[in-house]
Coordinates of C-alpha atoms in Angstrom, one line a residue:
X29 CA 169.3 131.2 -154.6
X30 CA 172.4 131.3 -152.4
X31 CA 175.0 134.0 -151.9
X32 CA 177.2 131.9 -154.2
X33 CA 174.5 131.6 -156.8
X34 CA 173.9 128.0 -156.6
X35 CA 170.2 127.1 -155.9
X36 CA 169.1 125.6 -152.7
X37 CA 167.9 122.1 -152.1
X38 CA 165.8 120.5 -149.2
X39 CA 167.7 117.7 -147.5
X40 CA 166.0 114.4 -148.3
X41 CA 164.5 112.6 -145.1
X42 CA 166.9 111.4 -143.0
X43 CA 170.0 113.8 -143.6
X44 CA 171.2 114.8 -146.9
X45 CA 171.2 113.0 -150.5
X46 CA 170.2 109.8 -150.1
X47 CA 169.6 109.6 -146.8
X48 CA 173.2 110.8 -145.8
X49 CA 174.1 113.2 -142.7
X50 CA 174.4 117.0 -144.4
X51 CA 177.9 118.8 -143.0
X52 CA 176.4 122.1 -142.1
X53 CA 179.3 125.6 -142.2
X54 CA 179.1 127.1 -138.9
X55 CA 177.9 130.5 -139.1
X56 CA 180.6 133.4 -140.7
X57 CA 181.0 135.1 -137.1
X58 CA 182.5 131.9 -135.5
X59 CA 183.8 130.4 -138.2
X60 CA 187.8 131.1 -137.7
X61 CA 190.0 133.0 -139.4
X62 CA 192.1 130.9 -141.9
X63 CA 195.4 128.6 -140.2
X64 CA 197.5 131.0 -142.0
X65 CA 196.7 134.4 -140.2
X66 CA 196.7 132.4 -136.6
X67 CA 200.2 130.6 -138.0
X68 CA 201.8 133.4 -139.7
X69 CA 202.5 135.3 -136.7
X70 CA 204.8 132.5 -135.9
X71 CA 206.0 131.4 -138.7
X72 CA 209.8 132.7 -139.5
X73 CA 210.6 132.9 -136.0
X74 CA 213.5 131.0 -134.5
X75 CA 213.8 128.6 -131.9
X76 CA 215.9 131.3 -130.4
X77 CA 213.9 134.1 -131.0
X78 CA 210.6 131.9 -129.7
X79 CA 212.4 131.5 -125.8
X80 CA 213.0 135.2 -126.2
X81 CA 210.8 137.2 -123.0
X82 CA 210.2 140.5 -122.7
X83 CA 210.9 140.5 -119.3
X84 CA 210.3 139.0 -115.9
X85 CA 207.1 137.1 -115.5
X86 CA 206.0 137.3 -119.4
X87 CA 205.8 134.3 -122.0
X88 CA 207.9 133.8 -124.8
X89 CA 206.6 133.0 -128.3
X90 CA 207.0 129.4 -127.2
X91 CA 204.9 129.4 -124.1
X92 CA 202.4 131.6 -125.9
X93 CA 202.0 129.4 -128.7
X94 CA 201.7 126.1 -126.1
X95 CA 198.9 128.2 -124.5
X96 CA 197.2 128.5 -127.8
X97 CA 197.6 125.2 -128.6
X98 CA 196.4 124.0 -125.1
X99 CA 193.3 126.1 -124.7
X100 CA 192.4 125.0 -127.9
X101 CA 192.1 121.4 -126.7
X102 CA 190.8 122.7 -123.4
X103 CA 187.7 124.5 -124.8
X104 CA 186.8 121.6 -127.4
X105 CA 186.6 118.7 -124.4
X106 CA 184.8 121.6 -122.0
X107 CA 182.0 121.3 -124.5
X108 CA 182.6 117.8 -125.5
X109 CA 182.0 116.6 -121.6
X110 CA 180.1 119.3 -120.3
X111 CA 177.8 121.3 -122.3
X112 CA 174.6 120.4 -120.8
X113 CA 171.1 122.7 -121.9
X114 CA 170.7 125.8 -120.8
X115 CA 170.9 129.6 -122.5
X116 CA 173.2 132.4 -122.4
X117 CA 172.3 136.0 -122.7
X118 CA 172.9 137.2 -126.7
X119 CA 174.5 140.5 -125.4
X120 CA 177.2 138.0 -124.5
X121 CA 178.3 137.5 -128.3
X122 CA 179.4 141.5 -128.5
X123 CA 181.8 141.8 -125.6
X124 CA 183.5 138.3 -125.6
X125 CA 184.0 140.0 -129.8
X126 CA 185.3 142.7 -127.7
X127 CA 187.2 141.4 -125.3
X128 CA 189.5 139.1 -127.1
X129 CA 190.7 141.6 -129.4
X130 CA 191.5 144.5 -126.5
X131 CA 195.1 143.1 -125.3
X132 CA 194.7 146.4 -122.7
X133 CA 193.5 144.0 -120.5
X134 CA 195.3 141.5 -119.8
X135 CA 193.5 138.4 -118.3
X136 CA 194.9 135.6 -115.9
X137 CA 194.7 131.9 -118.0
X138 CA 192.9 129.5 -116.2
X139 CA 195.1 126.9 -114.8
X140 CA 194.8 123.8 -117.2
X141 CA 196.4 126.2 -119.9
X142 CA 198.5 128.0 -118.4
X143 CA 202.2 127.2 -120.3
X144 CA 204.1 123.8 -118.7
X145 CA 207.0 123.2 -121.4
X146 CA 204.9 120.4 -122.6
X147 CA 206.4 121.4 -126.4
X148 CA 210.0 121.6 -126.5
X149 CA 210.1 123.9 -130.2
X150 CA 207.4 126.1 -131.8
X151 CA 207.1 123.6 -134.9
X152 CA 205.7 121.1 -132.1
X153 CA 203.3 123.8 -130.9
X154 CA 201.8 124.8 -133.9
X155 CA 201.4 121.3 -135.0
X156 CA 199.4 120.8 -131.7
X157 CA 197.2 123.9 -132.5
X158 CA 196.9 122.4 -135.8
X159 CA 195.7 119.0 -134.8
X160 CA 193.5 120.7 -132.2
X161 CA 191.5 123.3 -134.6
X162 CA 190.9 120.5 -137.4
X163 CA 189.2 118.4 -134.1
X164 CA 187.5 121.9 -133.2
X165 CA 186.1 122.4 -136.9
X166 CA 184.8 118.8 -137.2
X167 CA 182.4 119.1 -133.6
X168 CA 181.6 122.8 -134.8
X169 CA 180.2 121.2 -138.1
X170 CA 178.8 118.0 -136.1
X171 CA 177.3 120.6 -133.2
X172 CA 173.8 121.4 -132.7
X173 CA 171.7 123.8 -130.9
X174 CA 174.4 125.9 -130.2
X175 CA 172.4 128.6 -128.2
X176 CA 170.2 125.7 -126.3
X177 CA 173.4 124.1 -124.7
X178 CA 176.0 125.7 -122.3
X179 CA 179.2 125.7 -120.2
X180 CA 181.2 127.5 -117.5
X181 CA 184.0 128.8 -118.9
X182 CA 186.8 129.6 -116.5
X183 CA 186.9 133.5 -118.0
X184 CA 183.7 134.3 -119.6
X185 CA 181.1 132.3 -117.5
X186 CA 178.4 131.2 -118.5
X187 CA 178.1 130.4 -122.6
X188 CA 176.2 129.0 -124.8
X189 CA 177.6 127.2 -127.4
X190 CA 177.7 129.8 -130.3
X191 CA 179.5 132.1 -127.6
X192 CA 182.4 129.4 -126.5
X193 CA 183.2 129.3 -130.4
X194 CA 183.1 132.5 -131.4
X195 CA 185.6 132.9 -128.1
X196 CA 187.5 129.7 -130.2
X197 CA 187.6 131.0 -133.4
X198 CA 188.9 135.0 -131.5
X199 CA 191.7 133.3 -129.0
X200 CA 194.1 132.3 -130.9
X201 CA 193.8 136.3 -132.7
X202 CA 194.3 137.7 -129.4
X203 CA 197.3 135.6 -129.3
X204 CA 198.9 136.8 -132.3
X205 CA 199.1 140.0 -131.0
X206 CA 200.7 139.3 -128.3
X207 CA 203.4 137.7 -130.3
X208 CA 204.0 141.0 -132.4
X209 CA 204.1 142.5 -129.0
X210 CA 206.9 140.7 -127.9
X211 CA 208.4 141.0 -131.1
X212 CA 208.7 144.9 -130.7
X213 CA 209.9 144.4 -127.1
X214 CA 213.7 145.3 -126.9
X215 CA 216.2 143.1 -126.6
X216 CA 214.0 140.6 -129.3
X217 CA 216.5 139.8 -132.1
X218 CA 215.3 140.8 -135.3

């Protein structure tokens, strides 16, 4: 039986019934968190209150959620073009779980995501993100080998592909708090 209760079937030759491709869940560690806990940190929040910065050299809500949005899309066609095979140490899976949820350390964002103005309102943003995650859920269910493919990410090195979405499904986490942080930063109108 499964967790749920319901009782396992082999796949018929060739995929699932009647010869169909099976949609498999990615595994509970890097599948992500649901829209709503990525979304809700900016949900509510102005237009005014999302070009609000906490001071010189830091992003607003709006250039955080663009960042978000774009790294999303960044990390999907970095494996989409470039996984290739290789392996990743497993140790690997505990600190990137560590690292994106310690904003003590703040890390540089690669280049390609770094925040342009390409949105010009949050709603645009988040619709981006949104777009970008359902693209990101349908290769994740689509993906295999995980662990026998790899990539260079531009902060973490060398990942497989298990590691590259578990740091997918953990980014846009990191991100939200961020956004509370510049929420409690004076000056932010409440």
């Amino acid at each position: 039986p499964l967790p749920d209760g319901r009782i396992a079937r082999r796949p018929r030759a060739g995929g699932g019934a009647g010869g169909r491709a099976v949609r498999r869940r990615p595994p509970p560690q890097i599948r992500p968190p649901p829209r709503l806990i990525q979304l809700s940190a900016i949900r509510g929040i102005s237009e005014e209150q999302a070009q609000f910065s906490p001071g010189e050299g830091q992003w607003n809500i709006l250039q955080v959620a663009e960042h978000v949005a774009t790294a999303e899309r960044q990390m999907l066609a970095m494996w989409k073009k470039l996984a290739s095979s290789g392996s990743a140490p497993r140790e690997k899976d505990t600190v990137i779980m560590a690292a994106q949820g310690d904003r003590n350390k703040k890390n540089p964002s690669p280049e390609r995501s770094v925040p342009t103005g390409r949105f010009t309102s949050l709603r645009d943003a988040e619709k981006s993100f949104v777009e970008n995650r359902e693209a990101t859920m349908a290769a994740l269910s689509e993906a295999e080998d995980l662990r026998g493919k790899v990539v260079d990410h531009p902060l973490a090195g060398i990942c497989d592909g298990y590691q590259l979405f578990l740091i997918m499904a953990l980014h846009p986490v990191r991100h939200v708090y961020q956004v509370e942080e510049i929420q409690a930063a004076p000056g932010y109108s409440k």
